[in-house]
C-alpha cells in the first residue's frame, strides 16, 4: 500500500483484521479510510501517522472498547465508531480529551458501564468516565455467557463471550489460573490483569481459530514449553507488562502463524537467543522498556521475516556486527533511549530494505564519516534528535540523498551540519533547539534553507547579536564573501530603497527574492 502514494480512498472493510499496528499505513495522499465490519480490537496510537492527509476514518462495527489519542493526523475531521462495544471508563478519557483538543467529530455510543450505556461520545464529560468496578462490556446484541450456536462449549464462569464478535473476555477477574472451555470459534481472547504468574503447557485447548491473545499485566514469569500449542491461527500475542526474563523457543510450538509479538515492559536483560526459530512468520517484535544491555550475534536467529524491531528504552551499549544479519527484510529499527555512544554502522550492513532508523536519545556525541552508508540506498526516515550531538563529520551523510523524506536533528549541540543540498526529497526537517553559530561557515546552510518550502526551526545560538534569531533572518551573513551575488536568491532586509532599485536594474528586472519569498523555514 505504501506504493499507492496518490490514492485518496481506501476500503479495507469486511476483512478479519484484528489490529492496526504502528505506522501501518504510509499513504501520503489518503483522505478516506474504511476499516468497518472487521474484527478490530486495538489500534496503535501512531497507526495512521504516515497518512497525514487523512480526514475520514470509518471504524464502525468492530470490537473496539476504546481508542488511544491518534498521532500525526492533524487533518482528521471524523471518526466513526458506531457498533463498537465502547467502554466509557477512565481509560477512554485520553481519547475523549484528544477529540475535543483536535476538534474531531466522533460517532459512537457507550456499551458500558450500565450508567452510561447508550450515551453518545460527544455528550460525555470527563468526570463521568470513572474506573470503579470495571467489567468488560457485554455484547450489545447478546447477554453475557450465552452459549454459541456454532460451538458446544459455553463461556467459562465469570467471563463474557460475544457470539457475534467471536470475542471472549475475563479481564481483571483476579483469576489464578487460565480458564478453559471457551467456544471453539473464539478469535479474540482478552485475559488481561489477572495474576496467572505462569502459562502452563496446552493452556488454550481447542482454540484453533484464535487470532489475538491478550495476556498483559498478568504477573507472568514463565511461558512453559507448549504453552501455545494448538493455536494454529494465532497472529497477535500481547505479553506486555509482565515479569518475563527469558523465553524458550518451545513455548511457541504449535503457533506458526504468529506475526506480532509484544514483550514490552518485561524483565529481559538480553534478547532470548534462538527463541524465534519456530516463528517463520514473525513480522513485528516489541522488546521496548526492558533492561537489555546488548544485541549479540544469534539473538535473532530464525527471525528471517522480521520487518519491524522495537528496542527503545533499554540499556543497549553494543550491537554486534552480525546481530541483525538474520533479519534481511527489516524495514524499521527503533533504538531510541538506549546507551549507544556511536552509530552501529557495522550492524547495518545486509539490511537492504531498512527505511526507518531511530537513534534518538542515545549519548552519541560525535558522528564520523559514512556512518549510514550501509543503508543509504533504502533509508527514508532518520531520527537523530535529543542526543547531545556535538559534531557531525562533513561526510557523515555520504550516500544519503533524494530518498530521505524525514530527518530529525532537533535538540542537539552541534553548531553546523554537513551539506545536504542533495536531500531533494525532504518532507520533514527539524532543526529546532540547535545552537547554530551564524557566521560565514554556515552560509551554505542558510542558502539551502532559503530554498526549502519547509518549517525547519533553525535558530542562531551565537554570535551574541544573532542569538535567538532564525538563521534565515540573521544579518550576520551580509558581510560574508559571496553575499548578494544571487547564488541562493538571498536579499538583505536592511537595504535602502535606492540600493534595492539599483540591484533590480542589475538583475534586469528579476525579483531579488525569488527563492526566499516561498520559504517557510
XYZ file of C-alpha atoms in Angstrom:
521
model
C 0.000 0.000 0.000
C 2.929 2.351 0.578
C 3.393 2.459 -3.193
C -0.071 3.959 -3.635
C 1.124 7.449 -2.755
C -1.525 9.091 -4.891
C -4.518 7.120 -3.598
C -7.060 9.187 -1.655
C -9.660 6.478 -0.862
C -9.015 3.031 0.630
C -11.643 0.452 1.608
C -10.397 -2.443 3.791
C -13.765 -3.156 5.373
C -15.171 -6.671 5.913
C -11.698 -8.203 6.413
C -10.692 -10.210 9.530
C -8.215 -7.530 10.709
C -7.799 -7.516 14.486
C -5.064 -4.915 14.958
C -3.718 -1.828 13.182
C -0.032 -1.609 14.045
C 2.345 1.346 14.344
C 2.508 3.392 11.145
C 0.687 0.599 9.349
C -0.423 2.837 6.500
C 2.079 5.091 4.752
C -0.101 6.747 2.121
C 0.728 10.429 1.759
C -2.478 11.394 -0.082
C -5.003 9.186 1.716
C -8.099 11.099 2.853
C -10.793 8.422 3.379
C -10.058 5.107 5.126
C -12.685 2.394 5.679
C -11.961 -0.361 8.235
C -15.590 -1.080 9.074
C -17.105 -4.520 9.770
C -13.696 -6.054 10.515
C -12.528 -7.694 13.748
C -10.539 -4.761 15.107
C -9.902 -4.804 18.817
C -6.886 -2.491 19.042
C -5.313 0.401 17.145
C -1.806 1.743 17.781
C -1.598 5.466 18.645
C 0.526 6.218 15.581
C -1.164 3.739 13.249
C -2.018 6.489 10.759
C 0.898 8.868 11.384
C 2.265 8.239 7.884
C -1.041 9.268 6.309
C -1.129 12.938 7.347
C -3.921 13.922 4.924
C -6.449 11.528 6.474
C -9.800 13.220 7.087
C -12.396 10.429 7.453
C -11.759 7.240 9.465
C -14.523 4.626 9.431
C -14.198 2.042 12.245
C -17.856 1.024 12.522
C -18.912 -2.461 13.631
C -15.656 -3.672 15.141
C -14.659 -4.976 18.583
C -13.077 -1.792 19.904
C -13.619 -0.997 23.576
C -11.758 2.259 23.069
C -9.048 4.083 21.156
C -5.874 5.940 22.155
C -5.276 9.541 21.095
C -4.199 9.339 17.453
C -0.873 10.893 16.457
C 0.074 12.541 13.193
C -3.452 13.043 11.840
C -3.844 16.775 12.167
C -6.336 16.915 9.308
C -8.722 14.317 10.718
C -12.325 15.508 10.778
C -14.431 12.474 11.695
C -14.045 9.039 13.335
C -16.990 6.636 13.044
C -17.206 4.162 15.952
C -20.858 3.095 15.799
C -21.392 -0.589 16.547
C -18.330 -0.996 18.807
C -18.621 -2.168 22.440
C -17.126 1.073 23.803
C -16.160 1.019 27.484
C -16.610 4.614 28.609
C -14.392 4.381 31.666
C -11.397 6.456 32.750
C -9.331 4.555 30.168
C -11.251 6.302 27.413
C -10.621 9.771 28.850
C -7.363 10.450 26.925
C -9.108 9.709 23.634
C -12.145 11.749 24.635
C -9.943 14.739 25.549
C -7.997 14.364 22.325
C -11.234 14.519 20.312
C -12.029 17.896 21.844
C -8.488 19.215 21.546
C -8.112 18.125 17.919
C -11.696 19.140 17.071
C -12.519 15.732 15.651
C -16.122 14.590 15.443
C -16.717 11.076 16.825
C -19.763 8.957 16.078
C -20.452 6.199 18.581
C -22.134 5.332 21.868
C -21.120 3.697 25.143
C -21.850 -0.001 25.671
C -20.699 0.142 29.301
C -20.732 0.895 32.177
C -24.501 0.490 32.619
C -24.925 4.067 33.840
C -23.593 5.401 30.536
C -24.922 2.756 28.163
C -26.343 4.345 25.040
C -24.783 7.768 25.676
C -23.106 9.307 22.634
C -19.421 10.110 22.915
C -19.939 13.775 22.223
C -22.358 14.085 25.173
C -19.906 12.750 27.777
C -17.985 14.737 30.359
C -14.633 13.579 31.712
C -15.836 13.271 35.307
C -18.494 10.789 34.212
C -15.881 8.399 32.883
C -14.861 6.535 36.043
C -12.937 3.341 36.691
C -14.605 1.841 39.763
C -15.818 -1.749 39.475
C -14.635 -2.175 35.925
C -16.114 -5.077 33.998
C -15.861 -5.770 30.304
C -18.986 -4.603 28.488
C -21.451 -7.274 27.374
C -22.125 -7.796 23.716
C -24.605 -5.193 22.543
C -26.674 -7.896 20.946
C -26.371 -10.827 23.347
C -26.343 -11.327 27.129
C -23.142 -12.499 28.837
C -22.312 -16.189 28.992
C -24.795 -17.081 26.266
C -23.915 -20.382 24.548
C -22.833 -20.062 20.961
C -24.801 -21.815 18.275
C -21.623 -22.749 16.416
C -19.990 -24.405 19.418
C -20.897 -26.975 22.045
C -18.888 -25.050 24.667
C -20.221 -22.309 26.866
C -18.365 -19.309 28.203
C -16.315 -20.016 31.383
C -17.947 -18.811 34.567
C -17.251 -15.170 35.303
C -16.197 -14.381 31.746
C -18.004 -12.662 28.893
C -18.341 -14.150 25.429
C -19.814 -12.489 22.365
C -21.161 -14.815 19.662
C -21.340 -12.002 17.130
C -17.765 -10.824 17.608
C -16.216 -14.262 18.438
C -14.725 -12.460 21.412
C -14.066 -13.789 24.910
C -13.019 -11.676 27.902
C -12.080 -12.401 31.511
C -10.252 -9.116 32.057
C -9.498 -8.124 35.667
C -11.254 -11.073 37.348
C -8.450 -11.880 39.819
C -8.127 -15.359 38.266
C -5.202 -17.524 39.434
C -5.394 -19.981 36.530
C -6.164 -19.527 32.859
C -9.806 -20.559 32.302
C -10.729 -23.166 29.705
C -13.732 -24.193 27.638
C -14.105 -21.033 25.615
C -16.208 -21.515 22.485
C -14.128 -23.126 19.773
C -14.757 -20.292 17.295
C -13.262 -17.649 19.623
C -10.980 -15.350 17.647
C -10.063 -12.799 20.295
C -9.359 -13.685 23.922
C -8.753 -10.950 26.484
C -7.268 -12.208 29.771
C -5.554 -9.018 30.903
C -4.995 -8.056 34.551
C -5.221 -11.495 36.122
C -2.405 -12.841 38.372
C -1.728 -16.056 36.434
C 2.062 -15.958 37.062
C 2.646 -18.851 34.630
C 1.203 -20.097 31.356
C 1.238 -23.914 31.501
C 1.520 -26.317 28.571
C -1.623 -26.650 26.432
C -3.212 -23.666 28.181
C -5.667 -22.960 25.332
C -7.064 -26.265 24.107
C -9.439 -26.337 21.167
C -8.948 -22.706 20.119
C -7.755 -23.352 16.575
C -9.431 -20.190 15.296
C -7.935 -17.833 17.891
C -6.250 -14.863 16.173
C -5.492 -12.434 19.014
C -4.482 -13.241 22.617
C -4.131 -10.604 25.360
C -2.086 -11.509 28.440
C -0.932 -8.045 29.537
C -0.342 -7.349 33.240
C -0.767 -10.928 34.363
C 2.390 -11.166 36.545
C 3.662 -13.883 34.174
C 7.178 -15.106 34.922
C 7.178 -18.320 32.900
C 5.782 -19.246 29.493
C 6.160 -23.038 29.546
C 7.108 -25.114 26.500
C 3.933 -25.961 24.609
C 2.000 -23.119 26.250
C 0.581 -22.029 22.886
C 0.258 -25.483 21.393
C -2.759 -25.792 19.131
C -3.142 -22.056 18.427
C -2.537 -22.615 14.750
C -4.266 -19.362 13.676
C -2.723 -17.068 16.308
C -1.372 -13.853 14.761
C -1.208 -11.381 17.692
C 0.242 -12.136 21.139
C 0.431 -9.417 23.803
C 2.606 -10.142 26.848
C 3.268 -6.524 27.842
C 3.852 -5.535 31.486
C 4.760 -8.946 32.870
C 7.879 -10.320 34.625
C 9.384 -12.435 31.853
C 13.182 -12.581 31.814
C 13.659 -15.499 29.436
C 11.758 -17.462 26.798
C 12.278 -20.864 25.235
C 11.579 -21.464 21.562
C 9.398 -24.418 22.576
C 6.927 -22.001 24.153
C 5.838 -21.046 20.629
C 5.485 -24.594 19.383
C 2.197 -25.005 17.555
C 1.684 -21.290 16.793
C 3.449 -20.950 13.433
C 1.318 -18.030 12.182
C 2.343 -15.662 14.972
C 3.253 -12.355 13.333
C 3.050 -9.698 16.096
C 4.765 -10.373 19.422
C 4.692 -7.696 22.114
C 7.102 -8.174 25.024
C 7.413 -4.537 26.103
C 7.886 -3.740 29.802
C 9.219 -7.096 30.992
C 12.473 -8.083 32.745
C 14.681 -9.193 29.846
C 18.377 -8.359 30.231
C 19.170 -9.890 26.841
C 17.256 -10.963 23.771
C 16.408 -14.641 24.326
C 18.647 -16.240 21.690
C 17.016 -18.705 19.319
C 13.545 -18.038 20.684
C 12.148 -17.088 17.289
C 13.235 -20.067 15.219
C 9.727 -21.583 15.387
C 8.141 -18.315 14.219
C 8.796 -18.109 10.463
C 6.013 -15.538 10.015
C 7.097 -13.096 12.727
C 6.796 -9.560 11.312
C 6.844 -7.268 14.353
C 8.807 -7.750 17.590
C 8.433 -5.407 20.565
C 11.078 -5.583 23.294
C 10.878 -1.981 24.460
C 11.475 -0.835 28.036
C 13.260 -3.907 29.266
C 16.840 -3.985 30.592
C 18.608 -5.397 27.530
C 22.301 -4.469 27.575
C 23.466 -5.656 24.155
C 22.307 -7.220 20.918
C 24.522 -10.214 20.304
C 25.115 -12.466 17.336
C 22.492 -15.222 17.232
C 19.902 -13.362 19.310
C 17.581 -13.013 16.316
C 18.320 -16.371 14.714
C 15.277 -17.650 12.853
C 13.568 -14.248 12.566
C 14.096 -14.177 8.828
C 10.763 -12.496 8.052
C 11.049 -9.743 10.680
C 10.095 -6.305 9.333
C 9.805 -4.125 12.471
C 12.096 -4.339 15.508
C 11.374 -2.127 18.534
C 14.138 -1.924 21.158
C 13.568 1.557 22.593
C 14.099 2.278 26.279
C 16.609 -0.448 27.069
C 20.251 -0.172 28.184
C 21.888 -1.312 24.936
C 25.541 -0.237 24.704
C 26.695 -2.544 21.928
C 25.249 -4.204 18.831
C 27.377 -6.996 17.389
C 28.197 -6.625 13.675
C 26.261 -9.802 12.811
C 23.421 -9.326 15.322
C 20.913 -8.192 12.690
C 22.172 -10.495 9.929
C 19.183 -12.903 10.105
C 16.697 -10.043 9.589
C 17.408 -9.250 5.951
C 13.858 -7.997 5.393
C 13.991 -5.490 8.274
C 12.287 -2.187 7.404
C 12.107 -0.390 10.754
C 14.686 -0.360 13.568
C 13.917 1.663 16.689
C 16.789 2.052 19.144
C 15.910 5.350 20.827
C 16.582 5.825 24.517
C 19.469 3.366 24.826
C 23.144 3.815 25.797
C 24.788 3.666 22.367
C 27.784 6.005 22.077
C 28.184 5.622 18.316
C 26.102 4.758 15.267
C 26.130 0.933 14.945
C 27.311 1.129 11.321
C 28.784 -2.376 11.122
C 25.484 -3.927 12.214
C 23.574 -2.123 9.433
C 25.234 -3.998 6.567
C 22.970 -6.557 4.930
C 19.723 -4.672 5.594
C 18.713 -3.645 2.049
C 15.110 -2.805 2.982
C 15.723 -0.631 6.073
C 13.680 2.553 5.599
C 13.471 3.888 9.170
C 16.207 4.192 11.790
C 15.628 5.792 15.205
C 18.673 6.640 17.305
C 17.089 9.456 19.319
C 18.106 9.917 22.960
C 21.334 7.909 22.708
C 24.518 9.621 24.030
C 26.149 9.858 20.590
C 28.371 12.961 20.759
C 30.274 12.626 17.504
C 29.212 11.227 14.126
C 32.016 10.108 11.799
C 32.330 9.553 8.071
C 29.856 7.406 6.099
C 28.069 6.145 9.201
C 24.832 5.440 7.280
C 26.419 4.140 4.088
C 25.232 0.506 4.598
C 21.578 1.617 4.378
C 21.986 4.666 2.138
C 20.085 3.096 -0.761
C 16.918 2.407 1.272
C 16.802 4.803 4.237
C 13.891 7.280 4.186
C 13.361 8.332 7.825
C 16.257 9.131 10.158
C 15.891 10.212 13.797
C 18.982 11.773 15.424
C 17.313 14.117 17.903
C 17.958 14.707 21.618
C 21.358 13.013 21.651
C 23.630 15.824 22.833
C 25.285 15.544 19.428
C 28.231 17.972 19.286
C 29.871 17.319 15.931
C 28.850 15.791 12.620
C 31.580 14.965 10.116
C 31.174 16.720 6.739
C 31.000 13.245 5.189
C 28.702 11.663 7.792
C 25.777 11.524 5.353
C 27.745 10.068 2.440
C 25.434 8.037 0.217
C 22.232 9.585 1.538
C 20.275 11.809 -0.801
C 16.924 12.147 -2.595
C 15.367 9.116 -0.859
C 15.476 10.775 2.571
C 11.980 12.032 3.369
C 12.328 12.995 7.039
C 15.338 13.983 9.116
C 15.137 14.855 12.811
C 18.140 16.678 14.319
C 16.453 18.836 16.933
C 17.705 19.380 20.477
C 21.396 18.773 19.858
C 24.565 20.804 20.488
C 26.351 20.961 17.114
C 26.996 24.398 15.657
C 26.964 23.372 11.992
C 25.763 20.467 9.869
C 27.050 18.838 6.654
C 25.975 19.852 3.185
C 22.568 18.316 2.493
C 21.788 20.011 -0.807
C 21.156 16.629 -2.440
C 18.375 15.803 0.066
C 15.831 16.861 -2.525
C 13.032 14.555 -1.335
C 12.732 16.004 2.177
C 9.214 16.402 3.535
C 10.216 16.953 7.186
C 13.371 18.583 8.515
C 13.592 19.511 12.199
C 16.493 21.706 13.327
C 14.886 23.250 16.399
C 16.896 23.855 19.564
C 20.267 23.555 17.834
C 22.678 26.427 18.756
C 23.942 27.221 15.243
C 26.896 29.588 15.015
C 25.730 32.054 12.395
C 28.973 33.020 10.685
C 30.196 32.634 7.115
C 30.782 28.895 7.517
C 27.037 28.496 7.954
C 26.198 30.426 4.786
C 25.691 27.272 2.642
C 23.123 26.014 5.165
C 21.408 29.388 5.196
C 21.187 29.372 1.399
C 19.842 25.833 1.350
C 17.209 26.577 3.992
C 16.104 29.549 1.891
C 15.226 27.220 -0.960
C 13.216 24.771 1.146
C 9.459 25.082 1.446
C 9.598 23.586 4.926
C 9.437 24.777 8.520
C 12.793 23.722 9.926
C 13.042 25.888 13.058
C 16.755 26.662 12.697
C 17.900 29.482 15.022
C 21.222 31.094 15.840
C 22.876 30.311 19.159
C 25.781 32.686 18.504
C 27.261 35.265 17.976
C 25.550 37.319 20.623
C 23.977 39.805 18.194
C 22.266 36.937 16.314
C 21.286 34.788 19.284
C 17.661 33.670 19.122
C 17.127 34.839 15.543
C 16.044 32.472 12.799
C 19.005 31.511 10.636
C 17.280 32.796 7.514
C 16.741 36.254 9.092
C 20.148 36.816 10.653
C 22.065 39.775 9.174
C 25.449 38.355 10.183
C 25.769 36.682 6.778
C 25.728 40.018 4.913
C 29.465 40.522 5.394
C 30.312 37.070 4.017
C 32.122 36.704 0.672
C 29.564 35.907 -1.987
C 26.654 37.503 -0.196
C 24.362 39.378 -2.591
C 25.677 37.598 -5.687
C 22.294 35.905 -6.143
C 23.574 32.366 -5.744
C 20.691 31.481 -3.472
C 18.416 34.412 -4.210
C 19.073 35.918 -0.781
C 18.284 39.522 -0.028
C 19.432 41.986 2.570
C 16.342 43.079 4.539
C 18.122 46.342 5.537
C 18.971 47.573 2.050
C 17.887 51.074 1.211
C 15.282 51.656 -1.438
C 17.917 53.155 -3.715
C 20.136 50.157 -3.358
C 17.190 47.880 -3.976
C 16.343 49.716 -7.199
C 19.956 49.539 -8.307
C 20.005 45.821 -7.594
C 16.861 45.255 -9.607
C 18.402 47.036 -12.603
C 21.471 44.856 -12.427
C 19.251 41.783 -12.426
C 17.338 43.013 -15.455
C 14.064 43.270 -13.631
C 14.138 39.864 -11.953
C 12.767 39.604 -8.430
C 15.640 39.698 -5.935
C 13.704 37.490 -3.520
C 12.528 34.828 -5.951
C 13.571 31.888 -3.789
C 13.250 33.483 -0.372
C 9.615 34.508 -0.672
C 8.495 30.894 -0.908
C 10.426 29.765 2.124
C 8.550 28.971 5.326
C 11.697 27.806 7.108
